[in-house]
Amino acid sequence: MRIEDLWLRYGPRAPWVLREVSLSLPAGATAVLLGRNGAGKSTLLRAIVGTLTPARGRITDRPEPVAWVPERFPPDQPFTVADYLTHMGAIRGRRPATARSAARDWAERFQLTPYLDVRLPALSKGTVQKVGLIQALLVPPGLLVLDEPTEGLDGAVLAELPRVIAEVTATGGSVIVSDHSGALVDLPGARTWQVDGGHVTEVLPAAGGGRRVIEVAVSADRATDTVAQLRAAGHEVLRVRDEPAARWSAR
Ligand SMILES: Nc1ncnc2c1ncn2[C@@H]1O[C@H](COP(=O)(O)OP(=O)(O)OP(=O)(O)O)[C@@H](O)[C@H]1O
């Protein structure tokens, strides 16, 4: 995805929130968006997902499907958690039975199972944020955008978040996550985008040291776990590709 000379504001006479933003994010990469409160992180994320039209500039090669987890998930909808997630899965092209089963699997992983039959307005803020996260993951995202997930999610889900992000990037998805607290600044392999004074700059790693690229082959069913382990150990996973079975067994 390429962001080219983006200018953003809320209305034709309003002050610019962000100016001259140019960034790129390859498939399978993660960017952590840092900046103080009110710096413009949510504004940039809204433009990236397409809910805010830039006054100038453009975004090209945006991966599909886009999955958006807003800072405040709107809970004022009259559905139970299970029904809401099933509908959301169906809207994204899943058969209702498949969507319901995916929702149950994610609910189990995020300790949401006891709330599946509870209506959204009755949930606590943290629990409703879990629903917001799950609705984004029902279909594997090409681009996952998370706005301040450390704000609403409980510790168990937060601890799981780097692994969820690693699973998305392992299948070629890109991830952008904003974090004014800095809690996600050490997300393994992630690049850092800093929002300050109306500009967004990529913070480059300190120079020196050099790197060596190692190609590693694992069986297909271990790929996701291996990528997660390598990232957890602080390594950058550059690419994941499939190799035909014949070539694999000939080694
Ligand atoms: N819908 C809106 N209409 C008008 N101004 C807005 C709107 N949303 C945000 N702003 C303004 O744009 C600026 C950037 O806000 P934004 O929400 O993007 O910041 P942020 O970095 O995400 O902050 P936070 O971490 O507090 O969410 C702020 O001055 C804010 O008041």
Short mmCIF file of C-alpha atoms and ligand atoms in Angstrom, two decimals:
data_model
loop_
_atom_site.label_atom_id
_atom_site.label_comp_id
_atom_site.label_asym_id
_atom_site.label_seq_id
_atom_site.Cartn_x
_atom_site.Cartn_y
_atom_site.Cartn_z
CA MET A 1 0.00 0.00 0.00
CA ARG A 2 1.26 3.50 -0.83
CA ILE A 3 0.11 6.73 0.81
CA GLU A 4 1.01 9.60 -1.49
CA ASP A 5 1.06 13.25 -0.36
CA LEU A 6 -2.06 12.98 1.80
CA TRP A 7 -3.60 16.16 3.28
CA LEU A 8 -6.39 15.72 5.83
CA ARG A 9 -8.79 18.03 7.66
CA TYR A 10 -12.40 18.05 8.86
CA GLY A 11 -14.09 20.54 6.54
CA PRO A 12 -13.00 22.93 3.79
CA ARG A 13 -12.09 25.78 6.17
CA ALA A 14 -10.88 23.69 9.11
CA PRO A 15 -7.18 23.63 10.00
CA TRP A 16 -5.08 20.87 8.51
CA VAL A 17 -4.75 17.89 10.86
CA LEU A 18 -2.15 16.17 8.67
CA ARG A 19 -0.12 17.45 5.70
CA GLU A 20 2.13 15.91 3.04
CA VAL A 21 1.88 12.37 4.40
CA SER A 22 3.76 9.89 2.21
CA LEU A 23 4.36 6.35 3.48
CA SER A 24 4.36 2.81 2.17
CA LEU A 25 3.66 -0.54 3.74
CA PRO A 26 4.54 -3.82 1.97
CA ALA A 27 2.33 -6.91 2.14
CA GLY A 28 2.96 -8.82 5.37
CA ALA A 29 4.39 -5.78 7.20
CA THR A 30 3.26 -4.11 10.42
CA ALA A 31 3.38 -0.40 11.29
CA VAL A 32 2.88 1.01 14.79
CA LEU A 33 1.56 4.57 14.70
CA LEU A 34 2.80 6.61 17.66
CA GLY A 35 1.92 10.15 18.75
CA ARG A 36 0.41 12.12 21.60
CA ASN A 37 -3.35 12.49 22.15
CA GLY A 38 -4.92 14.59 19.39
CA ALA A 39 -1.85 14.34 17.10
CA GLY A 40 -3.92 12.88 14.25
CA LYS A 41 -3.47 9.10 14.50
CA SER A 42 -7.19 8.27 14.23
CA THR A 43 -7.51 10.78 11.39
CA LEU A 44 -4.81 8.99 9.38
CA LEU A 45 -6.34 5.58 10.14
CA ARG A 46 -9.79 6.78 9.00
CA ALA A 47 -8.28 7.89 5.70
CA ILE A 48 -6.43 4.59 5.34
CA VAL A 49 -9.60 2.53 5.81
CA GLY A 50 -11.54 4.89 3.56
CA THR A 51 -14.08 6.47 5.95
CA LEU A 52 -12.41 9.92 5.60
CA THR A 53 -11.77 11.33 2.13
CA PRO A 54 -8.45 13.19 1.84
CA ALA A 55 -8.56 16.80 0.66
CA ARG A 56 -5.46 16.05 -1.42
CA GLY A 57 -3.32 13.03 -2.22
CA ARG A 58 -4.23 9.40 -2.64
CA ILE A 59 -3.82 5.89 -1.34
CA THR A 60 -2.98 3.18 -3.86
CA ASP A 61 -2.70 -0.61 -3.70
CA ARG A 62 -4.77 -0.81 -0.51
CA PRO A 63 -5.01 -4.56 0.28
CA GLU A 64 -8.47 -6.11 0.50
CA PRO A 65 -10.40 -6.94 2.54
CA VAL A 66 -9.87 -4.05 4.96
CA ALA A 67 -10.66 -4.87 8.60
CA TRP A 68 -11.17 -1.87 10.89
CA VAL A 69 -11.21 -1.93 14.69
CA PRO A 70 -12.19 1.58 15.81
CA GLU A 71 -11.09 3.06 19.13
CA ARG A 72 -14.67 3.00 20.40
CA PHE A 73 -16.76 0.17 19.03
CA PRO A 74 -20.44 1.31 18.82
CA PRO A 75 -22.40 -0.98 21.17
CA ASP A 76 -25.90 0.50 20.57
CA GLN A 77 -27.14 -2.32 18.33
CA PRO A 78 -29.92 -4.68 19.40
CA PHE A 79 -28.14 -7.96 18.58
CA THR A 80 -26.66 -10.66 20.75
CA VAL A 81 -22.90 -11.12 20.33
CA ALA A 82 -23.39 -14.38 18.37
CA ASP A 83 -26.04 -12.89 16.05
CA TYR A 84 -24.04 -9.71 15.45
CA LEU A 85 -20.87 -11.62 14.56
CA THR A 86 -22.80 -14.04 12.34
CA HIS A 87 -24.35 -11.09 10.44
CA MET A 88 -20.95 -9.42 10.09
CA GLY A 89 -19.43 -12.62 8.74
CA ALA A 90 -22.32 -13.01 6.28
CA ILE A 91 -21.91 -9.39 5.09
CA ARG A 92 -18.29 -10.27 4.30
CA GLY A 93 -19.37 -13.24 2.19
CA ARG A 94 -19.26 -16.14 4.65
CA ARG A 95 -22.11 -18.67 4.84
CA PRO A 96 -24.07 -18.07 8.09
CA ALA A 97 -23.08 -21.47 9.55
CA THR A 98 -19.40 -20.81 8.76
CA ALA A 99 -19.60 -17.29 10.20
CA ARG A 100 -21.26 -18.58 13.39
CA SER A 101 -18.63 -21.26 13.82
CA ALA A 102 -15.76 -18.76 13.21
CA ALA A 103 -17.36 -16.40 15.75
CA ARG A 104 -17.49 -19.20 18.34
CA ASP A 105 -13.83 -20.09 17.74
CA TRP A 106 -12.69 -16.48 18.17
CA ALA A 107 -14.96 -16.06 21.21
CA GLU A 108 -13.31 -19.09 22.80
CA ARG A 109 -9.84 -17.69 22.14
CA PHE A 110 -10.74 -14.28 23.63
CA GLN A 111 -12.72 -15.68 26.60
CA LEU A 112 -15.96 -14.27 25.21
CA THR A 113 -17.93 -17.54 25.11
CA PRO A 114 -20.09 -16.75 28.21
CA TYR A 115 -21.31 -13.56 26.46
CA LEU A 116 -22.35 -15.04 23.10
CA ASP A 117 -26.06 -14.79 23.94
CA VAL A 118 -25.83 -11.37 25.62
CA ARG A 119 -27.01 -8.28 23.73
CA LEU A 120 -24.32 -5.73 22.81
CA PRO A 121 -25.70 -2.80 24.88
CA ALA A 122 -25.46 -4.93 28.05
CA LEU A 123 -21.71 -5.58 27.66
CA SER A 124 -18.91 -3.75 29.50
CA LYS A 125 -16.60 -1.49 27.45
CA GLY A 126 -13.77 -4.04 27.44
CA THR A 127 -16.06 -6.89 26.40
CA VAL A 128 -17.61 -4.89 23.57
CA GLN A 129 -14.08 -4.05 22.34
CA LYS A 130 -13.43 -7.79 22.04
CA VAL A 131 -16.52 -8.04 19.78
CA GLY A 132 -15.04 -5.16 17.75
CA LEU A 133 -11.80 -7.08 17.35
CA ILE A 134 -13.49 -10.37 16.45
CA GLN A 135 -15.74 -8.81 13.78
CA ALA A 136 -12.54 -7.65 12.04
CA LEU A 137 -10.99 -11.12 12.11
CA LEU A 138 -13.93 -13.23 10.86
CA VAL A 139 -12.48 -13.09 7.37
CA PRO A 140 -8.66 -13.08 7.02
CA PRO A 141 -7.82 -9.39 6.49
CA GLY A 142 -5.64 -8.06 3.68
CA LEU A 143 -5.22 -4.95 5.83
CA LEU A 144 -5.98 -4.96 9.57
CA VAL A 145 -6.24 -1.48 11.13
CA LEU A 146 -6.45 -1.23 14.93
CA ASP A 147 -7.05 2.13 16.62
CA GLU A 148 -5.64 2.17 20.18
CA PRO A 149 -6.39 -1.48 21.03
CA THR A 150 -4.47 -1.18 24.30
CA GLU A 151 -7.12 1.21 25.59
CA GLY A 152 -10.11 -1.11 25.84
CA LEU A 153 -8.92 -4.71 25.75
CA ASP A 154 -8.22 -6.74 28.89
CA GLY A 155 -4.79 -8.17 29.71
CA ALA A 156 -5.50 -11.67 28.36
CA VAL A 157 -6.48 -10.39 24.92
CA LEU A 158 -3.68 -7.82 24.88
CA ALA A 159 -1.17 -10.58 25.55
CA GLU A 160 -2.65 -12.46 22.58
CA LEU A 161 -2.58 -9.44 20.26
CA PRO A 162 1.03 -9.81 18.98
CA ARG A 163 0.21 -13.42 18.06
CA VAL A 164 -2.98 -12.41 16.24
CA ILE A 165 -1.01 -9.76 14.33
CA ALA A 166 1.69 -12.33 13.49
CA GLU A 167 -0.96 -14.69 12.10
CA VAL A 168 -2.35 -11.93 9.84
CA THR A 169 1.10 -10.97 8.52
CA ALA A 170 2.15 -14.63 8.09
CA THR A 171 -0.55 -14.98 5.42
CA GLY A 172 0.54 -11.78 3.65
CA GLY A 173 -1.83 -9.35 5.40
CA SER A 174 -0.59 -5.91 6.48
CA VAL A 175 -1.31 -4.42 9.91
CA ILE A 176 -1.40 -0.81 11.13
CA VAL A 177 -1.95 -0.22 14.83
CA SER A 178 -2.05 3.11 16.68
CA ASP A 179 -0.81 3.32 20.22
CA HIS A 180 -0.43 6.59 22.09
CA SER A 181 0.75 4.72 25.21
CA GLY A 182 3.80 3.24 23.47
CA ALA A 183 2.92 -0.24 24.83
CA LEU A 184 3.17 -1.77 21.33
CA VAL A 185 6.37 0.00 20.29
CA ASP A 186 8.31 -3.26 20.59
CA LEU A 187 5.97 -5.31 18.41
CA PRO A 188 8.50 -7.67 16.76
CA GLY A 189 9.53 -6.64 13.25
CA ALA A 190 7.17 -3.64 13.14
CA ARG A 191 8.12 -0.35 11.58
CA THR A 192 7.34 2.83 13.54
CA TRP A 193 5.38 5.78 12.17
CA GLN A 194 5.52 8.91 14.34
CA VAL A 195 2.75 11.56 14.11
CA ASP A 196 3.89 15.00 15.23
CA GLY A 197 3.08 18.59 14.27
CA GLY A 198 0.81 17.58 11.38
CA HIS A 199 3.44 15.33 9.79
CA VAL A 200 4.00 11.58 9.86
CA THR A 201 7.54 10.23 9.62
CA GLU A 202 8.89 6.72 9.62
CA VAL A 203 11.38 6.25 12.43
CA LEU A 204 14.24 4.24 10.98
CA PRO A 205 16.15 1.73 13.11
CA ALA A 206 19.56 2.89 14.33
CA ALA A 207 22.25 2.55 11.67
CA GLY A 208 25.15 0.10 11.90
CA GLY A 209 25.47 -3.57 12.70
CA GLY A 210 24.23 -4.92 9.34
CA ARG A 211 21.95 -7.93 8.94
CA ARG A 212 22.09 -11.42 7.46
CA VAL A 213 19.08 -13.05 5.74
CA ILE A 214 18.52 -16.74 6.55
CA GLU A 215 16.06 -18.83 4.49
CA VAL A 216 14.28 -21.43 6.62
CA ALA A 217 11.86 -24.14 5.36
CA VAL A 218 9.23 -25.71 7.64
CA SER A 219 6.25 -27.98 6.94
CA ALA A 220 3.17 -25.99 5.91
CA ASP A 221 1.19 -26.78 9.06
CA ARG A 222 3.95 -25.30 11.24
CA ALA A 223 4.37 -22.07 9.26
CA THR A 224 2.08 -19.84 11.36
CA ASP A 225 3.58 -20.99 14.66
CA THR A 226 7.14 -20.66 13.37
CA VAL A 227 6.54 -17.12 12.10
CA ALA A 228 4.99 -16.17 15.46
CA GLN A 229 7.97 -17.68 17.34
CA LEU A 230 10.53 -15.93 15.14
CA ARG A 231 8.76 -12.60 15.55
CA ALA A 232 8.42 -13.13 19.31
CA ALA A 233 12.20 -13.65 19.39
CA GLY A 234 12.66 -10.24 17.74
CA HIS A 235 13.42 -11.38 14.17
CA GLU A 236 11.85 -9.77 11.11
CA VAL A 237 10.09 -12.32 8.88
CA LEU A 238 10.51 -10.95 5.37
CA ARG A 239 8.39 -13.33 3.31
CA VAL A 240 6.39 -16.57 3.53
CA ARG A 241 5.99 -18.60 0.34
CA ASP A 242 4.66 -22.04 -0.54
CA GLU A 243 6.91 -24.69 -2.07
CA PRO A 244 5.46 -27.58 -4.14
CA ALA A 245 5.28 -30.89 -2.24
CA ALA A 246 7.44 -32.69 -4.87
CA ARG A 247 10.35 -30.27 -4.38
CA TRP A 248 9.99 -30.49 -0.60
CA SER A 249 10.08 -34.31 -0.48
CA ALA A 250 13.04 -34.48 -2.93
CA ARG A 251 15.36 -32.88 -0.32
N1 LIG B 1 -14.80 14.42 13.54
C1 LIG B 1 -13.97 15.45 13.78
N2 LIG B 1 -14.34 16.71 13.47
C2 LIG B 1 -13.51 17.76 13.69
N3 LIG B 1 -12.27 17.63 14.22
C3 LIG B 1 -11.85 16.41 14.54
C4 LIG B 1 -12.68 15.25 14.34
N4 LIG B 1 -11.98 14.16 14.75
C5 LIG B 1 -10.79 14.61 15.19
N5 LIG B 1 -10.72 15.95 15.07
C6 LIG B 1 -9.56 16.79 15.43
O1 LIG B 1 -8.43 16.34 14.69
C7 LIG B 1 -7.27 16.36 15.51
C8 LIG B 1 -6.64 14.97 15.51
O2 LIG B 1 -7.56 14.07 16.19
P1 LIG B 1 -7.33 12.49 16.17
O3 LIG B 1 -8.52 11.89 16.83
O4 LIG B 1 -6.96 12.07 14.82
O5 LIG B 1 -6.05 12.37 17.13
P2 LIG B 1 -5.40 11.07 17.79
O6 LIG B 1 -3.93 11.19 17.60
O7 LIG B 1 -6.06 9.85 17.28
O8 LIG B 1 -5.73 11.29 19.32
P3 LIG B 1 -6.29 10.23 20.41
O9 LIG B 1 -5.12 9.37 20.76
O10 LIG B 1 -6.70 11.11 21.53
O11 LIG B 1 -7.43 9.49 19.77
C9 LIG B 1 -7.70 16.84 16.89
O12 LIG B 1 -7.43 18.22 16.96
C10 LIG B 1 -9.18 16.59 16.89
O13 LIG B 1 -9.83 17.53 17.70
#
